[in-house]
Structures are given as C-alpha cells and as structure tokens.
Short mmCIF file of C-alpha atoms in Angstrom, two decimals:
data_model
loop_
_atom_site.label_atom_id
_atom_site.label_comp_id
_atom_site.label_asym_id
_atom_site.label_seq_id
_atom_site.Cartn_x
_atom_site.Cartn_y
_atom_site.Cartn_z
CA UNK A 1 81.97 109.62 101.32
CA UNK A 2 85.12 111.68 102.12
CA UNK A 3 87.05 108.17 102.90
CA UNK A 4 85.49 106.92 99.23
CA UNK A 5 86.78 110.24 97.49
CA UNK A 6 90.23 109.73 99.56
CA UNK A 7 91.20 106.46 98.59
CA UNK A 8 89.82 107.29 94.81
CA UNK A 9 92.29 110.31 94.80
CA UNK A 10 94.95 108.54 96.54
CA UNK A 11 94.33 105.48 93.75
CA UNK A 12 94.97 108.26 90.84
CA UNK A 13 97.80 109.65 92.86
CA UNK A 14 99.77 106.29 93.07
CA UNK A 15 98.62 105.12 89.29
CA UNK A 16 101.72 107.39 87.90
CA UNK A 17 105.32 105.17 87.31
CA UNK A 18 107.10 108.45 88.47
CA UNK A 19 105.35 108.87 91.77
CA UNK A 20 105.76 105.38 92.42
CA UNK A 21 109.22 105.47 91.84
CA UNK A 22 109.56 108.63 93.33
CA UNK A 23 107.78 106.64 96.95
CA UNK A 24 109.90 103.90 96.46
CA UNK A 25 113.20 105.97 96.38
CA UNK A 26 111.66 108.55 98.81
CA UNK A 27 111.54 104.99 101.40
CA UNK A 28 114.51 103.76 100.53
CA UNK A 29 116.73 106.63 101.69
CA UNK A 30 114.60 107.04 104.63
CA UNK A 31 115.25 103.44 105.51
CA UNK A 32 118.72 103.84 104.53
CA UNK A 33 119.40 107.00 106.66
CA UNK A 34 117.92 105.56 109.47
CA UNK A 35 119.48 102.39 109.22
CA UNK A 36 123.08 104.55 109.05
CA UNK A 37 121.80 106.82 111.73
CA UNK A 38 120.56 104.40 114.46
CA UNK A 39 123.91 102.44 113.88
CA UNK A 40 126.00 105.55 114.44
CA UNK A 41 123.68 105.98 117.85
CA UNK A 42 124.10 102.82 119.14
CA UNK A 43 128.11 102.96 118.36
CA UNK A 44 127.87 106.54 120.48
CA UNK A 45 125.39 104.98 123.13
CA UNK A 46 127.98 101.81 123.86
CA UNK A 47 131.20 104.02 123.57
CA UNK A 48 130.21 106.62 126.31
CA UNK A 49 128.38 103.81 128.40
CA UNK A 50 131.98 102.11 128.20
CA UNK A 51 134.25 105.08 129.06
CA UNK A 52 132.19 105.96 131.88
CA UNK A 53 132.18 101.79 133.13
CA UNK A 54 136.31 101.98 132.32
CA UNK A 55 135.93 105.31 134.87
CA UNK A 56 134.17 103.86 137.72
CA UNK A 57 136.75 100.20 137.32
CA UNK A 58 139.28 102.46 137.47
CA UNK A 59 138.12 104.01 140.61
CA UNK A 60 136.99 100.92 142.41
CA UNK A 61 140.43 99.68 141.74
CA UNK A 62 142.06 102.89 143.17
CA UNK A 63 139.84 102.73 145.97
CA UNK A 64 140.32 98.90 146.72
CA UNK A 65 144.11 99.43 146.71
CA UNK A 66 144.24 102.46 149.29
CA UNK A 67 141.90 100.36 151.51
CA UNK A 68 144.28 97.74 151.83
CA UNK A 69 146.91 100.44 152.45
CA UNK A 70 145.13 101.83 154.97
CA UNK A 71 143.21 99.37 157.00
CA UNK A 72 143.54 100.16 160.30
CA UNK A 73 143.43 104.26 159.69
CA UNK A 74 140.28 105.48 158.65
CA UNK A 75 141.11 109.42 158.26
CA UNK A 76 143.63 108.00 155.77
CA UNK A 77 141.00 106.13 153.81
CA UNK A 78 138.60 109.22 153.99
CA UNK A 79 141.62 111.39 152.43
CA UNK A 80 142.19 109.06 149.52
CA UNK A 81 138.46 108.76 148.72
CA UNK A 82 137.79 112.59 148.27
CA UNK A 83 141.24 112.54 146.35
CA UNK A 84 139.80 109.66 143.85
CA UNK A 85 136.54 111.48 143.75
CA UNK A 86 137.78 114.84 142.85
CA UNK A 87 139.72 113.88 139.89
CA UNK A 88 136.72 113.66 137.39
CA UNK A 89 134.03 115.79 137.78
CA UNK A 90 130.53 114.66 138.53
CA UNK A 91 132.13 111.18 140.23
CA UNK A 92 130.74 109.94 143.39
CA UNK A 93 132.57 107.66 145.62
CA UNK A 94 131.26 105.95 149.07
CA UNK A 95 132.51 102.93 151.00
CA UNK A 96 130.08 100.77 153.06
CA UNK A 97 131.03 98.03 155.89
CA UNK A 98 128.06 96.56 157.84
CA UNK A 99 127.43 97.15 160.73
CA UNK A 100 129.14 99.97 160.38
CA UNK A 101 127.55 101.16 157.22
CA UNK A 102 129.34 104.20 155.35
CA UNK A 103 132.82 104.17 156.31
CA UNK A 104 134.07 107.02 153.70
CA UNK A 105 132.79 108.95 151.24
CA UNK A 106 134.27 111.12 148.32
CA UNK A 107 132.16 114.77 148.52
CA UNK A 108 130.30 116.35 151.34
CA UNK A 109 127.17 116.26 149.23
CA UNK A 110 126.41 113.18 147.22
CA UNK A 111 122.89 113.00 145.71
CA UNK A 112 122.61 109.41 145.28
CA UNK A 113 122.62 109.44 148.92
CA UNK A 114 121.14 112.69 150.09
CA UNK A 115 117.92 113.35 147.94
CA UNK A 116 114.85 112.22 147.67
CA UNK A 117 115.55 108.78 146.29
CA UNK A 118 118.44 107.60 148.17
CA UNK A 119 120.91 104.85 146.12
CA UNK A 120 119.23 101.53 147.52
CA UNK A 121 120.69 98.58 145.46
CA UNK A 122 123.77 96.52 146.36
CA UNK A 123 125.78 93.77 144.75
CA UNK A 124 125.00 89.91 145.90
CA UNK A 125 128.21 88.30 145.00
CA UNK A 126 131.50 89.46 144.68
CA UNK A 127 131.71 90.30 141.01
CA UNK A 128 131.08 93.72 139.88
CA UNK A 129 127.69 95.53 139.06
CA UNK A 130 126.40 98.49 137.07
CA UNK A 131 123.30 100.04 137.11
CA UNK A 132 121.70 103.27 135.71
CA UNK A 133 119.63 105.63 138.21
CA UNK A 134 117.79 108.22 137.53
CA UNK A 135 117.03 110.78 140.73
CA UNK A 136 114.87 113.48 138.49
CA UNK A 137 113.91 113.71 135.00
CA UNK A 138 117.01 114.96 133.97
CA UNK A 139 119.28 113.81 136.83
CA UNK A 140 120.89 110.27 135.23
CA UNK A 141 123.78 108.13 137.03
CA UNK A 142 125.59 105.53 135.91
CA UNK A 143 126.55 103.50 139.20
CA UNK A 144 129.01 100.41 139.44
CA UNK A 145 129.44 98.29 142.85
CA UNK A 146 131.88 95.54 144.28
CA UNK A 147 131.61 93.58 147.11
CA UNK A 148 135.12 92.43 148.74
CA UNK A 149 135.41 89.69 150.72
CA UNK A 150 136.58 90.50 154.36
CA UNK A 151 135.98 90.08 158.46
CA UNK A 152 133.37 91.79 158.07
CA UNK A 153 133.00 92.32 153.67
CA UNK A 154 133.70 96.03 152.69
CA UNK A 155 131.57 97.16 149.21
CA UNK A 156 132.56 100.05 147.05
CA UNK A 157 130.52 101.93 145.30
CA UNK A 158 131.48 104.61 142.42
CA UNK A 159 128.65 106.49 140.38
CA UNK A 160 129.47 109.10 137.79
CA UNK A 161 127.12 111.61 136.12
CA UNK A 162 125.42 111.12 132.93
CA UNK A 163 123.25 113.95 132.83
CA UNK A 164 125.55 115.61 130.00
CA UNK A 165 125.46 112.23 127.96
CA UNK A 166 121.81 112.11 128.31
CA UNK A 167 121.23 115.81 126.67
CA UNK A 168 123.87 115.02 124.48
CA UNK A 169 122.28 112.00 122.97
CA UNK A 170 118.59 113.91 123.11
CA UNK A 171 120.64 116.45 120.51
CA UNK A 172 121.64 113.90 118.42
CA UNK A 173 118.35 112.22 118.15
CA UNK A 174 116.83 115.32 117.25
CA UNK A 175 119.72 116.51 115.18
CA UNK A 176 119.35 112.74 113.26
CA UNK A 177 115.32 113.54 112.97
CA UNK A 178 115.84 116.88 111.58
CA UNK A 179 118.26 115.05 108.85
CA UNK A 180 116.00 112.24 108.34
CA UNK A 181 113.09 115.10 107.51
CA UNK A 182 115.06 116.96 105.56
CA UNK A 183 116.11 113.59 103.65
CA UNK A 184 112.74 113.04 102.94
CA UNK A 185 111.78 116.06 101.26
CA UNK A 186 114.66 116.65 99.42
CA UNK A 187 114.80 112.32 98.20
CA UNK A 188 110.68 113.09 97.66
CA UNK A 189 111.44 116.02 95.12
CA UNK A 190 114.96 115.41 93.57
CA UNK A 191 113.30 111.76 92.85
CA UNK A 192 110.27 112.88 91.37
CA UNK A 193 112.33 115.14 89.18
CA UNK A 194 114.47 112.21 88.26
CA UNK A 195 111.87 109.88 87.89
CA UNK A 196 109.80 112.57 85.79
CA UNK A 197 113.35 112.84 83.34
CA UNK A 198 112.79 109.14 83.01
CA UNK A 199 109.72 108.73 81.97
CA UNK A 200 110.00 111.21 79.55
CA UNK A 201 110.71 108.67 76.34
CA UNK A 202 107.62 107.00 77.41
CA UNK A 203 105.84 109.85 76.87
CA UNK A 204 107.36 110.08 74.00
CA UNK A 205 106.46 106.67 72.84
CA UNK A 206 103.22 106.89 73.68
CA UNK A 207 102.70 110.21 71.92
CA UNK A 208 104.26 108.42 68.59
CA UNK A 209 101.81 105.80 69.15
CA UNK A 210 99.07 108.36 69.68
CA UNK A 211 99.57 110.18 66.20
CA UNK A 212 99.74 107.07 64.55
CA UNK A 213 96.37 106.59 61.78
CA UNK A 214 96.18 103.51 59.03
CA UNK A 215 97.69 106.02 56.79
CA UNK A 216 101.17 105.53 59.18
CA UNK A 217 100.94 101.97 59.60
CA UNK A 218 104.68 102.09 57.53
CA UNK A 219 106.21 104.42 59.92
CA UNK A 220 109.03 102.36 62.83
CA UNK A 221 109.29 103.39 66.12
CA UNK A 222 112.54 101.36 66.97
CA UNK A 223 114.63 103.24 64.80
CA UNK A 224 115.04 106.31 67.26
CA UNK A 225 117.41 105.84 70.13
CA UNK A 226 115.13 104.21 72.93
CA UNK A 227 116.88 103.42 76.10
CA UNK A 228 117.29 99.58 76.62
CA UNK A 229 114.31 98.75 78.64
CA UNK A 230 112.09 100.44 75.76
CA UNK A 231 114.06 99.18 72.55
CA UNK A 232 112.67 95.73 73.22
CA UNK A 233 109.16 97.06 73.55
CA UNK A 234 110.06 99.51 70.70
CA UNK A 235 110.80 96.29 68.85
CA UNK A 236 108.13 94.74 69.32
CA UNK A 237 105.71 97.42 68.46
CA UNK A 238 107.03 97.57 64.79
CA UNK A 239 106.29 94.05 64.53
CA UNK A 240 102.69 94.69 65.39
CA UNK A 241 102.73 97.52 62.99
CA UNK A 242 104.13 95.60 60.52
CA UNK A 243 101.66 92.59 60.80
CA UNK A 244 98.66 95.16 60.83
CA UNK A 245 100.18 96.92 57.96
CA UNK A 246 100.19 93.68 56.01
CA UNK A 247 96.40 92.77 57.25
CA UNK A 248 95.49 96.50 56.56
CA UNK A 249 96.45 96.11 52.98
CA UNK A 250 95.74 92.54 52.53
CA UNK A 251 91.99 93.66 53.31
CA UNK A 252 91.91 96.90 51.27
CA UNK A 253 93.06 94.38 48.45
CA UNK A 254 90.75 92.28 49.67
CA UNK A 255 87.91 94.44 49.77
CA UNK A 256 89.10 96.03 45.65
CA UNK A 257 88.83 92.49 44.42
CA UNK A 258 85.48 91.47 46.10
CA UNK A 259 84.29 95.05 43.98
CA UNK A 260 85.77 94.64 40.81
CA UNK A 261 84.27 90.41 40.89
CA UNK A 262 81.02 91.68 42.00
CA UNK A 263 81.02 93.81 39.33
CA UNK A 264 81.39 91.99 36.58
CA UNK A 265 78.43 89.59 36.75
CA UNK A 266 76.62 92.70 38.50
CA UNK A 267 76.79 94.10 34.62
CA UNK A 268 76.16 91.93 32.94
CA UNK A 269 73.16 91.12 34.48
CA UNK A 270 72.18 94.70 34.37
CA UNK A 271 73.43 94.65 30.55
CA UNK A 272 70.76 92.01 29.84
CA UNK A 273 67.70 92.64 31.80
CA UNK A 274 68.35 96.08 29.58
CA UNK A 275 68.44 94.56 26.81
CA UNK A 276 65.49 92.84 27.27
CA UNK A 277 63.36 95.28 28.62
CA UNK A 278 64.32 97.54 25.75
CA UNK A 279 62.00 96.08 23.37
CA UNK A 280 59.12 93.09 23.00
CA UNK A 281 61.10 90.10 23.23
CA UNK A 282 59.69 86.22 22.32
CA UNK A 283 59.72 83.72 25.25
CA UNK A 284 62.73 82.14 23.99
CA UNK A 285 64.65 85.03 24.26
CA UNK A 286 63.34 85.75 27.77
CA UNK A 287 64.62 82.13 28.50
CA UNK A 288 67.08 82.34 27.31
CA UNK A 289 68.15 85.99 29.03
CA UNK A 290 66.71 84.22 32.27
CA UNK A 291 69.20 80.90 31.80
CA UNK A 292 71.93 83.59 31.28
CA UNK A 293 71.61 85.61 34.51
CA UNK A 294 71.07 82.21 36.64
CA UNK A 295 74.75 81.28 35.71
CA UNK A 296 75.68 84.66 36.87
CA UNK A 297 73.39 83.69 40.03
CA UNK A 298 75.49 81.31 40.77
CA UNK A 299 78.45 82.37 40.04
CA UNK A 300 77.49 84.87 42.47
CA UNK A 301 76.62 82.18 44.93
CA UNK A 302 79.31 80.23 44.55
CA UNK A 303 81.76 83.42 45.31
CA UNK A 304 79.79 84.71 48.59
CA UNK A 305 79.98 80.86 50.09
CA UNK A 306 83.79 80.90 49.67
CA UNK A 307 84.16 84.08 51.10
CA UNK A 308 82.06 83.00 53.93
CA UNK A 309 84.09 80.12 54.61
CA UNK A 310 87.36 82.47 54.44
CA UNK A 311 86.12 84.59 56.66
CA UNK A 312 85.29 81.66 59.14
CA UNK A 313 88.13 80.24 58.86
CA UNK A 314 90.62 83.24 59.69
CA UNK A 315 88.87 83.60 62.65
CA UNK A 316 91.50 82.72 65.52
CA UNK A 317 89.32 80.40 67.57
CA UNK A 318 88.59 78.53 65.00
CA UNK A 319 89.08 74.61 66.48
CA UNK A 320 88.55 71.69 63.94
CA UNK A 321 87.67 67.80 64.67
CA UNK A 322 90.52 65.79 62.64
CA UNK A 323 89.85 61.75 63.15
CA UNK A 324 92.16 59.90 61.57
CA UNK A 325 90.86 59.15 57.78
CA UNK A 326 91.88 56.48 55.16
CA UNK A 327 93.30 59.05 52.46
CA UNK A 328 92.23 56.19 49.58
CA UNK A 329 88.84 56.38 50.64
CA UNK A 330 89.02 59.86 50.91
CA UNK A 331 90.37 60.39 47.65
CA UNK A 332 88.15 57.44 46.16
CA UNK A 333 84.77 59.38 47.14
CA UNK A 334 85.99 63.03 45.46
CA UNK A 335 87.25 60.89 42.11
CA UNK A 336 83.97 59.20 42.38
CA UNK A 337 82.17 62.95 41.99
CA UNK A 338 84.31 64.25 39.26
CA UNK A 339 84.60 61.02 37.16
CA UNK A 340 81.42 61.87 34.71
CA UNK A 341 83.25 65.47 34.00
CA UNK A 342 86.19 63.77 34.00
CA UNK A 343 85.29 60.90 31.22
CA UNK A 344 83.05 63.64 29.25
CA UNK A 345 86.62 65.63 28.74
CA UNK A 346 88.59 62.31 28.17
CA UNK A 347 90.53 62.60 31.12
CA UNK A 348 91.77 59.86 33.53
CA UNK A 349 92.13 59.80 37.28
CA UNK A 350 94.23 58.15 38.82
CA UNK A 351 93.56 57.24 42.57
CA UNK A 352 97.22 55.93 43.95
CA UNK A 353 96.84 57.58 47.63
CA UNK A 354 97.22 54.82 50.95
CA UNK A 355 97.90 55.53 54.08
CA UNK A 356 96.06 57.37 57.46
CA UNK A 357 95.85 61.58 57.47
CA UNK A 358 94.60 63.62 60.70
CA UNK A 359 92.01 65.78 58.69
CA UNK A 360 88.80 67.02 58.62
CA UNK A 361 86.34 65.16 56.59
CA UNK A 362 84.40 67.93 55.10
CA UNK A 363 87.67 70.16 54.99
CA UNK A 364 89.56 67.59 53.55
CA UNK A 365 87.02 66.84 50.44
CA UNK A 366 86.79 70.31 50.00
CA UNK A 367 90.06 70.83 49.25
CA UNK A 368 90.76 67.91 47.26
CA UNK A 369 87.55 68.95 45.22
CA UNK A 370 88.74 72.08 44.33
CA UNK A 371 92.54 70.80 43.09
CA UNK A 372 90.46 68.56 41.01
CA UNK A 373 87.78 71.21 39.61
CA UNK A 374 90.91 73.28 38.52
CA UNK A 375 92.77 70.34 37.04
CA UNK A 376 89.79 69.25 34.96
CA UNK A 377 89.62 72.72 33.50
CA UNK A 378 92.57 73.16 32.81
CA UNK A 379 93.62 69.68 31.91
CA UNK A 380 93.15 68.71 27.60
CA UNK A 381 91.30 65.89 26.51
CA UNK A 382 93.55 62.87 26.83
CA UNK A 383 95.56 63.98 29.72
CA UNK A 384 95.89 62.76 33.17
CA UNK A 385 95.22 63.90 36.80
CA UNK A 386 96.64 61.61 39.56
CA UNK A 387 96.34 61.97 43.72
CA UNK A 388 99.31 60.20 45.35
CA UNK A 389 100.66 60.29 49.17
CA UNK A 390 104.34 60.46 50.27
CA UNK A 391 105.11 59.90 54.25
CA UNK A 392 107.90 62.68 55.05
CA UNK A 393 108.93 63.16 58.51
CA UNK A 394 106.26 64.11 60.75
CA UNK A 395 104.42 64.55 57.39
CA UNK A 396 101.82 63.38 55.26
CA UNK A 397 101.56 64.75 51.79
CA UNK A 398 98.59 64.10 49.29
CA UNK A 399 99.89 65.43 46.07
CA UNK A 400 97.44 66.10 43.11
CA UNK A 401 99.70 66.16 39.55
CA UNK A 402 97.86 66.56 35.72
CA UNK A 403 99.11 66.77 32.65
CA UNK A 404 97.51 70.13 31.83
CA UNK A 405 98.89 73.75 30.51
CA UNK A 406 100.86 74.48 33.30
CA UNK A 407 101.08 78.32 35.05
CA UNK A 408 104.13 81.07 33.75
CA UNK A 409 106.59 81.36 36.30
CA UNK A 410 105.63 84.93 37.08
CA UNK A 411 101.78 83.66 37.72
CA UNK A 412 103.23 81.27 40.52
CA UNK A 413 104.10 83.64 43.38
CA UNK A 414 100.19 84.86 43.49
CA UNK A 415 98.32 81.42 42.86
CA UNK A 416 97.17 81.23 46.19
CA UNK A 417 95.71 84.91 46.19
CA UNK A 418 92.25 85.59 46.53
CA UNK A 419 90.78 86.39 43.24
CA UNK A 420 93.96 86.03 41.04
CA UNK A 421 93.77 84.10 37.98
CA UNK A 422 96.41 83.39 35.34
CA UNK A 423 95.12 84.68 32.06
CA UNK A 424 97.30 81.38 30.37
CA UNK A 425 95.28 78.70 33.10
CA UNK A 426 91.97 80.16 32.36
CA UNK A 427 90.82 78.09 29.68
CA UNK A 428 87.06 77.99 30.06
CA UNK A 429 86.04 81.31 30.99
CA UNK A 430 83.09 81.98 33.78
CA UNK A 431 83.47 78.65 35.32
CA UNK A 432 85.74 79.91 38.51
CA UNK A 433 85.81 81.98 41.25
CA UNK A 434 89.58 82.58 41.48
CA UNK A 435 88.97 81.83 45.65
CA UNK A 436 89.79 78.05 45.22
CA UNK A 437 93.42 77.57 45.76
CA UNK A 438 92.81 80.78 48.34
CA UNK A 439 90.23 78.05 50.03
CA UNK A 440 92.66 75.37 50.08
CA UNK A 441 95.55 77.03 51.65
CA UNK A 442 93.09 78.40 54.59
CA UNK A 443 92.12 74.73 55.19
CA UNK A 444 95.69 73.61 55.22
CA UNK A 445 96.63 76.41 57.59
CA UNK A 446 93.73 74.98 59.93
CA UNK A 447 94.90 71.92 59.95
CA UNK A 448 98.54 73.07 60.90
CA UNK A 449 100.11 71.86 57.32
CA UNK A 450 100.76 73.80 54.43
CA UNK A 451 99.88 74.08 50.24
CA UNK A 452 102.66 74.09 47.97
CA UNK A 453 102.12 74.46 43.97
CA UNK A 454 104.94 73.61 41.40
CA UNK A 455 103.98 73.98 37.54
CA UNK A 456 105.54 74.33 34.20
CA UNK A 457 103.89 75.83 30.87
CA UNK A 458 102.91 72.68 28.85
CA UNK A 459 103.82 70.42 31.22
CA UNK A 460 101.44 70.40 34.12
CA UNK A 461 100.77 71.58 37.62
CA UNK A 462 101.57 69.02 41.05
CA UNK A 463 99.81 70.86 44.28
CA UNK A 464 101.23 68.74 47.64
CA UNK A 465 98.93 69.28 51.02
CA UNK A 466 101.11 68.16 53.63
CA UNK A 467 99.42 67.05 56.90
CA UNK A 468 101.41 66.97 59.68
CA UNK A 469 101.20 63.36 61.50
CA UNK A 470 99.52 62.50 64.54
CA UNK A 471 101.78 60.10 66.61
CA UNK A 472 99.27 57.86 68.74
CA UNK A 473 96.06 57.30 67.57
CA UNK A 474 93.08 58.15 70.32
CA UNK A 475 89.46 56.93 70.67
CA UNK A 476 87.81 60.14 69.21
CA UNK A 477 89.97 60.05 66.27
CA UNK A 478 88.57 56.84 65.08
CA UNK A 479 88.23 56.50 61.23
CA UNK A 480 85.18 56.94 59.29
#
C-alpha cells in the first residue's frame, strides 16, 4: 500500500512540465559537473603520478652514473646514494647485487624495507618498472626499478612517498562532492524557478481558454504576444474557435429556422381545427378542414425527413458506396418520374447526359430529383429544363439548365441555405421545404464534388454537380 501511494504521488509529482524540466536540467549539470570534475582529476592523478616517475628516472640515472664512477669503492657508492636520497624529501634509494644483496642504501631507516611488509617485487628484464605499494592504510609509495646488466647484474631501486598526494587527492574528491551537492541544489531550485517563469504563458493560455463560454467564441487568443513555441498553438486555437464559432451560429440559425417553419403549418393547423370546432360544421367542411391539415401533414413530413437526412449526412463518419453509374440512365429514370408533372405544365425535358459518374444511386436520384422539383415550379408553361454532362479535368459535371424566372442576384449568395427561399422563385406557394438545394449540396459534399448555381431574372437557372472522376474502374464499382 505505501509502495502504491508512492509511485501514485511520485506519478503527480513528475506530471508537471516545470518539474520535469527542472529534473532534466537538475541532471544535466550534475552530469556536466562531473564530467568537468572527473576530467580535471584524472589530469591531476596523471600529472603528479608523472612528476614523481620523472623523480625516481632522474634518480636511477644519478645513481647508475655514480656506480659506474665508483665500481670498485663501495664507501664511495654508499656516500653518493644518501646524497641522491636526501635531495627530495620522502625518497628512498637502495642498490641490490646478488649474492651480495643490498650493496647501498640512501637513509638509515627505509620502510619499504624495514616494516612489516618488506618491498618484495623486482624487475625481470632490463627495462624499467613502476609499481605502487601501500605499507598501511595511509602509507602509499610509488616505487620504480632497473635491472643493469653486469658480472654479476646490479638493480636499482628508487621509491618516493605519496602519502601527501594520496590525502591530497581524498580533499579534492571530497571538495568536488561537496560542489557537485551544492550544484544540485542550487541547478534543482534556480531551474524550477526558471522553468516555473516559463510556463507562466501557459498558464496563461490555459486560463484564457478556461474563461472562454459560447458567448466568447469571437474573442482571438493569437493576437497577444505568445512566445514562438505557443504562437503556433495560439494559431491554431483561433482556428478552432473560429470554425466552432461558425458551427455555433450556423446551428442557432439553424435551430431559429426549424421554429419559425414549424410554426407556420403548426398555426395553421391550430387556426383550423379552431375554426371548426367553433361551431356545427357539415361533413364537407370537416373534409374539407381534414384535406387541408393533411397537406400541412406532409409538408411537415416532408421537412423532418430532410432534416433527418442533413443531420446524417454531416455526421463525419459518414462512408458512401459510389459504383460507377451510366449518368443517361440515371438521368433517364428521374425524367421518367417527373414527366406527367412535367407534360401537365407544358414543359419539356430534355435528357442529353452520357458518360460514367462515381455516385451513389439513391444519393444521386435524390439530388437530381430535387433540381428538377424546383425547376418544374418555377419553370412557365412552354419552357424547357435540360440535364447535360461536361468531362472537366478530374471532373464530371451533370448540369440541370430551364428556362424559368431566374433568382435576383442578391438571392444567389444564400440559395444553398437551409430554409431560405427567394420571395421572386417562389411561384407556387406551400409546395417546398426551402431544404432542397441545402440537400443537394450535403450530397455533393459526400461525394467529394461540389454544387454550383448560376441564374438570371427572366432568363433561367443552370445548377452543375461536379463529380470528381474515378481513374480505374474496380470490381465493386460495377454499374447498375
């Protein structure tokens, strides 16, 4: 339990930027000191470990040279050895010869050979060799030996104390601990501070963000000065605000329109079901009250299916099976639906479409029945409504053109609105929704193309669906 509540405190602990940070710099001048400090040692080890070796050559050398001097006279030798010894303090000279053994020495007392531990090692050729001996604890020798070739060989040896070098060093190391520690803490809380002074227009940020409400979906956060590493998220976070903002008022529209349509047949139903309940009323007029409200019924009907299928298809996993269809068929089978309206109003289609399009079946009828509902209403008797295709690159375009009363140049920008309806293209009132040309920009948009709608007053309307084209055909997009 107390390891579980460690590790969860440690966890909450290490979840803060700043502490992180302030670890991670903590480490890094830890690593950095020590990295400076054990190079520094090793420099210091290797520099006295060389004086003291350029010592004992020396001495060797000095040594070597009076021995030749003096080869025959061995109170000579004796005299030059305590000479060389007594130079430096702390060096220790001694000459061996087998049989013979020691044949001069440089002090009275020498403790590599009179304690304890007596010196035992000795070279085995003739070049020169160094070791380090240690007689106590704190009793450390650095010793260097030289065997010379002779009748019989003669070796030299020369040790110097390193005692002093040893407690010198053990300073140093604790002297470079005591730093390192004191590193630490002061790298721990100068970079927590720092790293705390950083993170400080994150807090900010975040406390923007927090005080934000739909009714400050307008306000920017990029426009204060964020350093570089936030003005990107910055950036990006008026974008989102932005693209909410425009969803957040495209609903409330939305949601105004749905009410004031609703409405409408809402009262007049309620305006006749009044009316008829006011007073004793003959069957015909009940019928005729009753035939009334069922157009409002479906009306009704009609509406809450397209805003179904709106709201399905905004939804962003919304995936769509597009075979490849024979637009002329296509197009055929919607004139085919339409042609009784169409020859009751005296109006011709005109069905000059060819040519493959990726598209849904059901999508793509859909849409091409509702250009064609609006272009019969809004088309005179006499006129014409014709459904070409044009190949553009990477493009297929079905456009729909009539001959009808056109849409005002301010009506055009909001066509493709939910609910909007051009008081000049509204010819037979009641009959629409005002959610088809909404619908058929939604399907477009799930197909990956795109609506466009060009119209003049008195001269007629063209609507072009673009498809985008699919380059190799594949088994499951077989036509129909």
């Amino acid at each position: 339990m107390f390891l579980k509540d460690a590790t969860e405190a440690f966890r909450r602990v290490t979840g803060s930027i700043a502490v992180r940070l302030t670890l991670w710099y903590a480490l890094l001048s830890v690593l950095l000191i020590v990295a400076a400090g054990g190079t520094l040692y090793w420099v210091l080890v290797e520099q006295l470990q060389q004086v003291d070796s350029q010592i004992l050559s020396s001495k060797i050398h000095a040594v070597h040279s009076a021995l030749g001097r003096h080869a025959g006279n061995a109170a000579a030798l004796r005299h030059e050895t305590q000479l060389e010894a007594s130079t430096i303090r702390g060096v220790f000279i001694w000459v061996s010869r087998p049989p013979v053994g020691i044949i001069a020495r440089g002090r009275d007392f020498n403790p590599l050979l009179d304690s304890s531990r007596p010196f035992t090692k000795s070279p085995n050729t003739l070049q020169k060799k160094e070791w380090k001996w240690k007689i106590h604890d704190h009793d450390h020798y650095l010793v260097m030996a030289q065997r010379f070739a002779g009748n019989p060989s003669t070796t030299i040896y020369v040790a110097i104390s390193t005692t002093q070098n040893a407690q010198f060093l053990a300073i140093y190391r604790r002297a470079l601990l005591l730093a390192t520690t004191l590193v630490l803490l002061a790298a721990v809380a100068a970079g927590y501070l720092i790293a705390r002074r950083a993170m400080r227009p994150v807090a900010r940020l975040a406390q923007i963000i927090d005080g934000l409400s739909a009714r400050q979906l307008h306000r920017r956060v990029a426009d204060e000065p964020w350093p570089s590493e936030l003005r990107n998220l910055a950036t990006n976070f008026d974008r989102l605000l932005g693209r909410l903002e425009t969803s957040f008022n495209r609903i409330s529209r939305f949601s105004a329109d749905i009410a004031h349509e609703l409405r409408t047949p809402l009262h007049i139903l309620r305006g006749e079901a009044e009316i008829a309940l006011s007073r004793g009323r003959s069957p015909a007029d009940y019928q005729t009250c009753i035939e009334s409200a069922m157009e409002e019924y479906g009306r009704l009907s009609r509406m809450v299916d397209a805003l179904l299928f709106l709201a399905r298809a905004e939804q962003p996993d919304a995936q769509l099976d597009t075979p490849l269809l024979d637009s002329r068929e296509e197009v055929a089978a919607v004139c085919a639906f339409y042609q009784a309206m169409a020859d009751e109003s005296d109006i011709t289609l005109v069905n000059k479409a060819s040519g493959p399009v990726a598209a849904n079946p059901g999508l793509l009828r859909r849409a091409l029945s509702n250009l064609l509902g609006n272009a019969l209403r809004h088309t005179p008797a006499g006129g014409q409504i014709s459904i070409r295709t044009a190949i553009q690159p990477s493009l297929l375009q079905i456009i729909v053109s009539d001959s009808g009363s056109g849409i005002a140049p301010e009506d055009l920008p909001h066509v493709f609105d939910r609910f909007y309806c051009a008081d000049a293209a509204r010819l037979r009132q009641g009959q629409g929704t005002g959610l088809g040309l909404a619908i058929v920009r939604s399907i477009m948009q799930l197909h990956g193309g795109e609506a466009t709608l060009q119209s003049e007053l008195g001269t007629g309307t063209t609507v072009t669906l673009s498809f985008p084209i699919i380059a190799a055909e594949t088994p499951a997009s077989q036509p129909r």
